[in-house]
């Protein structure tokens, strides 16, 4: 495989192929069309940057996909936004049935004609978040109260010499401290 300029290094292609096969084998059961196209786009980008022609990259990637029994025609969704134009051209040849699919950022909504427009958060969304925060605050507060009660029990048993109660009190204090911290982290 050669191209004008520096040429396409067969070692680079082999390394990309081996890396892709390992990735695909490891995550085969959870790979979506979007993640597959995203992974292939990085291979395309790397090979183009190393001097491979678009034709060489297409051949190499199709061979890599055949090696793991992926049918490029079966891929229906891909994210092409933000990629270099030459990478997008190669991806559209490799995955001819893939259409652009991306979700707008959380602060943008879908307007008419598929354009993203800025929107203020809906009232129902704010109410749902408020309910969720109140629920977490209640669980967090209860956990902190239990930490305090367990700590007091542990201190009292330390003073009176009750080792069993001391161990139970400290264990419960640690357990409720962990629960309180976890619920606090979820609130952030």
PDB file of C-alpha atoms in Angstrom:
ATOM      1  CA  UNK A   1       0.000   0.000   0.000  1.00  0.00           C
ATOM      2  CA  UNK A   2       1.529   3.248  -0.989  1.00  0.00           C
ATOM      3  CA  UNK A   3       0.469   6.805  -1.480  1.00  0.00           C
ATOM      4  CA  UNK A   4       1.931  10.026  -2.636  1.00  0.00           C
ATOM      5  CA  UNK A   5       4.317  11.592  -0.144  1.00  0.00           C
ATOM      6  CA  UNK A   6       5.609   9.572   2.759  1.00  0.00           C
ATOM      7  CA  UNK A   7       3.679   6.388   2.082  1.00  0.00           C
ATOM      8  CA  UNK A   8       1.586   4.155   4.260  1.00  0.00           C
ATOM      9  CA  UNK A   9       3.559   2.164   6.813  1.00  0.00           C
ATOM     10  CA  UNK A  10       2.354  -1.470   6.970  1.00  0.00           C
ATOM     11  CA  UNK A  11       3.547  -1.702  10.577  1.00  0.00           C
ATOM     12  CA  UNK A  12       1.224   1.165  11.547  1.00  0.00           C
ATOM     13  CA  UNK A  13      -1.687  -0.610   9.893  1.00  0.00           C
ATOM     14  CA  UNK A  14      -0.849  -3.880  11.648  1.00  0.00           C
ATOM     15  CA  UNK A  15      -0.583  -2.132  15.033  1.00  0.00           C
ATOM     16  CA  UNK A  16      -3.907  -0.343  14.501  1.00  0.00           C
ATOM     17  CA  UNK A  17      -5.497  -3.662  13.460  1.00  0.00           C
ATOM     18  CA  UNK A  18      -4.200  -5.515  16.521  1.00  0.00           C
ATOM     19  CA  UNK A  19      -5.279  -2.710  18.850  1.00  0.00           C
ATOM     20  CA  UNK A  20      -8.752  -2.620  17.302  1.00  0.00           C
ATOM     21  CA  UNK A  21      -9.121  -6.412  17.516  1.00  0.00           C
ATOM     22  CA  UNK A  22      -8.203  -6.372  21.211  1.00  0.00           C
ATOM     23  CA  UNK A  23     -10.660  -3.542  21.882  1.00  0.00           C
ATOM     24  CA  UNK A  24     -13.430  -5.180  19.872  1.00  0.00           C
ATOM     25  CA  UNK A  25     -12.899  -8.590  21.478  1.00  0.00           C
ATOM     26  CA  UNK A  26     -12.952  -7.101  24.966  1.00  0.00           C
ATOM     27  CA  UNK A  27     -16.053  -4.923  24.495  1.00  0.00           C
ATOM     28  CA  UNK A  28     -17.936  -6.776  21.749  1.00  0.00           C
ATOM     29  CA  UNK A  29     -21.103  -7.174  23.799  1.00  0.00           C
ATOM     30  CA  UNK A  30     -21.458  -3.480  24.688  1.00  0.00           C
ATOM     31  CA  UNK A  31     -20.237  -1.758  21.522  1.00  0.00           C
ATOM     32  CA  UNK A  32     -22.820   0.459  19.840  1.00  0.00           C
ATOM     33  CA  UNK A  33     -22.711   1.811  16.299  1.00  0.00           C
ATOM     34  CA  UNK A  34     -21.649   5.175  17.682  1.00  0.00           C
ATOM     35  CA  UNK A  35     -18.739   3.780  19.688  1.00  0.00           C
ATOM     36  CA  UNK A  36     -17.612   1.615  16.759  1.00  0.00           C
ATOM     37  CA  UNK A  37     -17.623   4.553  14.334  1.00  0.00           C
ATOM     38  CA  UNK A  38     -15.854   6.711  16.933  1.00  0.00           C
ATOM     39  CA  UNK A  39     -13.145   4.064  17.390  1.00  0.00           C
ATOM     40  CA  UNK A  40     -12.723   3.626  13.642  1.00  0.00           C
ATOM     41  CA  UNK A  41     -12.516   7.407  13.200  1.00  0.00           C
ATOM     42  CA  UNK A  42      -9.442   7.473  15.436  1.00  0.00           C
ATOM     43  CA  UNK A  43      -7.818   4.766  13.298  1.00  0.00           C
ATOM     44  CA  UNK A  44      -8.642   6.711  10.135  1.00  0.00           C
ATOM     45  CA  UNK A  45      -7.268   9.913  11.660  1.00  0.00           C
ATOM     46  CA  UNK A  46      -4.019   8.223  12.748  1.00  0.00           C
ATOM     47  CA  UNK A  47      -3.417   6.534   9.397  1.00  0.00           C
ATOM     48  CA  UNK A  48      -4.135   9.715   7.428  1.00  0.00           C
ATOM     49  CA  UNK A  49      -1.731  11.620   9.659  1.00  0.00           C
ATOM     50  CA  UNK A  50       0.954   9.002   9.008  1.00  0.00           C
ATOM     51  CA  UNK A  51       0.777   9.612   5.259  1.00  0.00           C
ATOM     52  CA  UNK A  52      -1.653   6.945   4.087  1.00  0.00           C
ATOM     53  CA  UNK A  53      -3.889   7.869   1.181  1.00  0.00           C
ATOM     54  CA  UNK A  54      -7.655   7.784   1.651  1.00  0.00           C
ATOM     55  CA  UNK A  55      -7.851   4.694  -0.573  1.00  0.00           C
ATOM     56  CA  UNK A  56      -5.202   2.892   1.499  1.00  0.00           C
ATOM     57  CA  UNK A  57      -7.013   3.781   4.719  1.00  0.00           C
ATOM     58  CA  UNK A  58     -10.352   2.560   3.364  1.00  0.00           C
ATOM     59  CA  UNK A  59      -8.829  -0.768   2.310  1.00  0.00           C
ATOM     60  CA  UNK A  60      -7.012  -1.193   5.622  1.00  0.00           C
ATOM     61  CA  UNK A  61     -10.045  -0.379   7.778  1.00  0.00           C
ATOM     62  CA  UNK A  62     -12.372  -2.602   5.742  1.00  0.00           C
ATOM     63  CA  UNK A  63      -9.865  -5.436   6.174  1.00  0.00           C
ATOM     64  CA  UNK A  64      -9.695  -4.785   9.929  1.00  0.00           C
ATOM     65  CA  UNK A  65     -13.504  -4.857  10.177  1.00  0.00           C
ATOM     66  CA  UNK A  66     -13.711  -8.072   8.139  1.00  0.00           C
ATOM     67  CA  UNK A  67     -11.152  -9.580  10.540  1.00  0.00           C
ATOM     68  CA  UNK A  68     -13.615  -9.244  13.426  1.00  0.00           C
ATOM     69  CA  UNK A  69     -16.740 -10.017  11.360  1.00  0.00           C
ATOM     70  CA  UNK A  70     -18.187  -6.489  11.406  1.00  0.00           C
ATOM     71  CA  UNK A  71     -20.408  -5.644   8.444  1.00  0.00           C
ATOM     72  CA  UNK A  72     -19.870  -1.938   7.694  1.00  0.00           C
ATOM     73  CA  UNK A  73     -23.195  -1.841   5.837  1.00  0.00           C
ATOM     74  CA  UNK A  74     -25.014  -2.793   9.038  1.00  0.00           C
ATOM     75  CA  UNK A  75     -23.768   0.308  10.858  1.00  0.00           C
ATOM     76  CA  UNK A  76     -26.621   2.856  10.863  1.00  0.00           C
ATOM     77  CA  UNK A  77     -25.466   5.591  13.244  1.00  0.00           C
ATOM     78  CA  UNK A  78     -22.268   7.565  13.576  1.00  0.00           C
ATOM     79  CA  UNK A  79     -20.995  10.805  14.974  1.00  0.00           C
ATOM     80  CA  UNK A  80     -19.138  12.791  12.333  1.00  0.00           C
ATOM     81  CA  UNK A  81     -19.451  16.229  13.872  1.00  0.00           C
ATOM     82  CA  UNK A  82     -16.145  17.824  14.839  1.00  0.00           C
ATOM     83  CA  UNK A  83     -14.024  15.513  12.699  1.00  0.00           C
ATOM     84  CA  UNK A  84     -11.711  16.664   9.943  1.00  0.00           C
ATOM     85  CA  UNK A  85     -13.343  16.644   6.510  1.00  0.00           C
ATOM     86  CA  UNK A  86     -10.963  13.995   5.099  1.00  0.00           C
ATOM     87  CA  UNK A  87     -11.732  11.691   8.045  1.00  0.00           C
ATOM     88  CA  UNK A  88     -15.480  12.171   7.479  1.00  0.00           C
ATOM     89  CA  UNK A  89     -15.112  11.387   3.764  1.00  0.00           C
ATOM     90  CA  UNK A  90     -13.315   8.122   4.535  1.00  0.00           C
ATOM     91  CA  UNK A  91     -15.859   7.166   7.208  1.00  0.00           C
ATOM     92  CA  UNK A  92     -18.767   7.797   4.836  1.00  0.00           C
ATOM     93  CA  UNK A  93     -17.161   5.437   2.298  1.00  0.00           C
ATOM     94  CA  UNK A  94     -16.523   2.761   4.936  1.00  0.00           C
ATOM     95  CA  UNK A  95     -19.960   3.141   6.565  1.00  0.00           C
ATOM     96  CA  UNK A  96     -22.245   4.235   3.689  1.00  0.00           C
ATOM     97  CA  UNK A  97     -25.462   3.647   5.659  1.00  0.00           C
ATOM     98  CA  UNK A  98     -24.373   5.529   8.779  1.00  0.00           C
ATOM     99  CA  UNK A  99     -26.163   8.792   9.402  1.00  0.00           C
ATOM    100  CA  UNK A 100     -25.094  11.602  11.701  1.00  0.00           C
ATOM    101  CA  UNK A 101     -26.495  11.033  15.146  1.00  0.00           C
ATOM    102  CA  UNK A 102     -25.576  13.126  18.075  1.00  0.00           C
ATOM    103  CA  UNK A 103     -27.470  14.489  21.006  1.00  0.00           C
ATOM    104  CA  UNK A 104     -27.280  18.217  21.637  1.00  0.00           C
ATOM    105  CA  UNK A 105     -25.616  19.296  24.873  1.00  0.00           C
ATOM    106  CA  UNK A 106     -27.928  19.341  27.890  1.00  0.00           C
ATOM    107  CA  UNK A 107     -28.307  23.125  27.696  1.00  0.00           C
ATOM    108  CA  UNK A 108     -29.518  23.019  24.098  1.00  0.00           C
ATOM    109  CA  UNK A 109     -32.846  21.752  22.849  1.00  0.00           C
ATOM    110  CA  UNK A 110     -34.033  20.732  19.422  1.00  0.00           C
ATOM    111  CA  UNK A 111     -35.647  23.590  17.527  1.00  0.00           C
ATOM    112  CA  UNK A 112     -37.356  23.581  14.166  1.00  0.00           C
ATOM    113  CA  UNK A 113     -35.369  22.182  11.279  1.00  0.00           C
ATOM    114  CA  UNK A 114     -33.117  20.150  13.568  1.00  0.00           C
ATOM    115  CA  UNK A 115     -31.153  23.212  14.700  1.00  0.00           C
ATOM    116  CA  UNK A 116     -30.166  23.390  18.326  1.00  0.00           C
ATOM    117  CA  UNK A 117     -31.497  26.432  20.162  1.00  0.00           C
ATOM    118  CA  UNK A 118     -30.860  27.668  23.689  1.00  0.00           C
ATOM    119  CA  UNK A 119     -33.684  27.029  26.106  1.00  0.00           C
ATOM    120  CA  UNK A 120     -34.238  27.715  29.756  1.00  0.00           C
ATOM    121  CA  UNK A 121     -34.690  24.547  31.815  1.00  0.00           C
ATOM    122  CA  UNK A 122     -38.307  23.555  32.146  1.00  0.00           C
ATOM    123  CA  UNK A 123     -40.143  24.025  35.414  1.00  0.00           C
ATOM    124  CA  UNK A 124     -40.942  20.325  35.690  1.00  0.00           C
ATOM    125  CA  UNK A 125     -37.242  19.523  35.336  1.00  0.00           C
ATOM    126  CA  UNK A 126     -36.375  21.899  38.180  1.00  0.00           C
ATOM    127  CA  UNK A 127     -39.106  20.408  40.378  1.00  0.00           C
ATOM    128  CA  UNK A 128     -37.874  16.858  39.721  1.00  0.00           C
ATOM    129  CA  UNK A 129     -34.304  17.864  40.590  1.00  0.00           C
ATOM    130  CA  UNK A 130     -35.540  19.593  43.759  1.00  0.00           C
ATOM    131  CA  UNK A 131     -37.442  16.475  44.847  1.00  0.00           C
ATOM    132  CA  UNK A 132     -34.359  14.337  44.202  1.00  0.00           C
ATOM    133  CA  UNK A 133     -32.176  16.712  46.250  1.00  0.00           C
ATOM    134  CA  UNK A 134     -34.660  16.697  49.138  1.00  0.00           C
ATOM    135  CA  UNK A 135     -34.714  12.912  49.110  1.00  0.00           C
ATOM    136  CA  UNK A 136     -30.907  12.743  49.172  1.00  0.00           C
ATOM    137  CA  UNK A 137     -30.739  15.354  51.922  1.00  0.00           C
ATOM    138  CA  UNK A 138     -33.124  13.299  54.056  1.00  0.00           C
ATOM    139  CA  UNK A 139     -31.015  10.147  53.615  1.00  0.00           C
ATOM    140  CA  UNK A 140     -27.834  12.105  54.227  1.00  0.00           C
ATOM    141  CA  UNK A 141     -29.233  13.720  57.378  1.00  0.00           C
ATOM    142  CA  UNK A 142     -30.391  10.350  58.718  1.00  0.00           C
ATOM    143  CA  UNK A 143     -26.936   8.905  58.033  1.00  0.00           C
ATOM    144  CA  UNK A 144     -25.199  11.739  59.874  1.00  0.00           C
ATOM    145  CA  UNK A 145     -27.540  11.258  62.855  1.00  0.00           C
ATOM    146  CA  UNK A 146     -26.736   7.545  62.880  1.00  0.00           C
ATOM    147  CA  UNK A 147     -22.990   8.354  62.707  1.00  0.00           C
ATOM    148  CA  UNK A 148     -23.379  10.562  65.770  1.00  0.00           C
ATOM    149  CA  UNK A 149     -25.446   7.962  67.662  1.00  0.00           C
ATOM    150  CA  UNK A 150     -23.001   5.174  66.813  1.00  0.00           C
ATOM    151  CA  UNK A 151     -20.044   7.311  67.855  1.00  0.00           C
ATOM    152  CA  UNK A 152     -21.700   8.172  71.180  1.00  0.00           C
ATOM    153  CA  UNK A 153     -22.410   4.450  71.745  1.00  0.00           C
ATOM    154  CA  UNK A 154     -18.787   3.612  70.980  1.00  0.00           C
ATOM    155  CA  UNK A 155     -17.485   6.278  73.367  1.00  0.00           C
ATOM    156  CA  UNK A 156     -19.869   5.152  76.123  1.00  0.00           C
ATOM    157  CA  UNK A 157     -18.804   1.530  75.728  1.00  0.00           C
ATOM    158  CA  UNK A 158     -15.142   2.583  75.766  1.00  0.00           C
ATOM    159  CA  UNK A 159     -15.687   4.313  79.089  1.00  0.00           C
ATOM    160  CA  UNK A 160     -17.609   1.373  80.589  1.00  0.00           C
ATOM    161  CA  UNK A 161     -15.238  -1.254  79.144  1.00  0.00           C
ATOM    162  CA  UNK A 162     -17.733  -3.058  76.879  1.00  0.00           C
ATOM    163  CA  UNK A 163     -15.572  -4.234  73.993  1.00  0.00           C
ATOM    164  CA  UNK A 164     -18.357  -5.893  72.010  1.00  0.00           C
ATOM    165  CA  UNK A 165     -20.518  -2.794  72.042  1.00  0.00           C
ATOM    166  CA  UNK A 166     -17.441  -0.688  71.222  1.00  0.00           C
ATOM    167  CA  UNK A 167     -16.777  -2.781  68.107  1.00  0.00           C
ATOM    168  CA  UNK A 168     -20.402  -2.660  67.023  1.00  0.00           C
ATOM    169  CA  UNK A 169     -20.628   1.097  67.667  1.00  0.00           C
ATOM    170  CA  UNK A 170     -17.479   1.837  65.673  1.00  0.00           C
ATOM    171  CA  UNK A 171     -18.578  -0.448  62.821  1.00  0.00           C
ATOM    172  CA  UNK A 172     -21.958   1.232  62.597  1.00  0.00           C
ATOM    173  CA  UNK A 173     -20.356   4.691  62.770  1.00  0.00           C
ATOM    174  CA  UNK A 174     -18.074   3.789  59.865  1.00  0.00           C
ATOM    175  CA  UNK A 175     -20.944   2.289  57.844  1.00  0.00           C
ATOM    176  CA  UNK A 176     -23.190   5.306  58.274  1.00  0.00           C
ATOM    177  CA  UNK A 177     -20.292   7.682  57.613  1.00  0.00           C
ATOM    178  CA  UNK A 178     -19.738   5.965  54.266  1.00  0.00           C
ATOM    179  CA  UNK A 179     -23.451   6.164  53.426  1.00  0.00           C
ATOM    180  CA  UNK A 180     -23.563   9.851  54.366  1.00  0.00           C
ATOM    181  CA  UNK A 181     -20.548  10.646  52.218  1.00  0.00           C
ATOM    182  CA  UNK A 182     -21.914   8.734  49.247  1.00  0.00           C
ATOM    183  CA  UNK A 183     -25.226  10.556  49.398  1.00  0.00           C
ATOM    184  CA  UNK A 184     -23.389  13.865  49.769  1.00  0.00           C
ATOM    185  CA  UNK A 185     -21.302  13.143  46.679  1.00  0.00           C
ATOM    186  CA  UNK A 186     -24.417  12.351  44.637  1.00  0.00           C
ATOM    187  CA  UNK A 187     -25.808  15.771  45.509  1.00  0.00           C
ATOM    188  CA  UNK A 188     -22.879  17.625  43.928  1.00  0.00           C
TER     189      UNK A 188
END
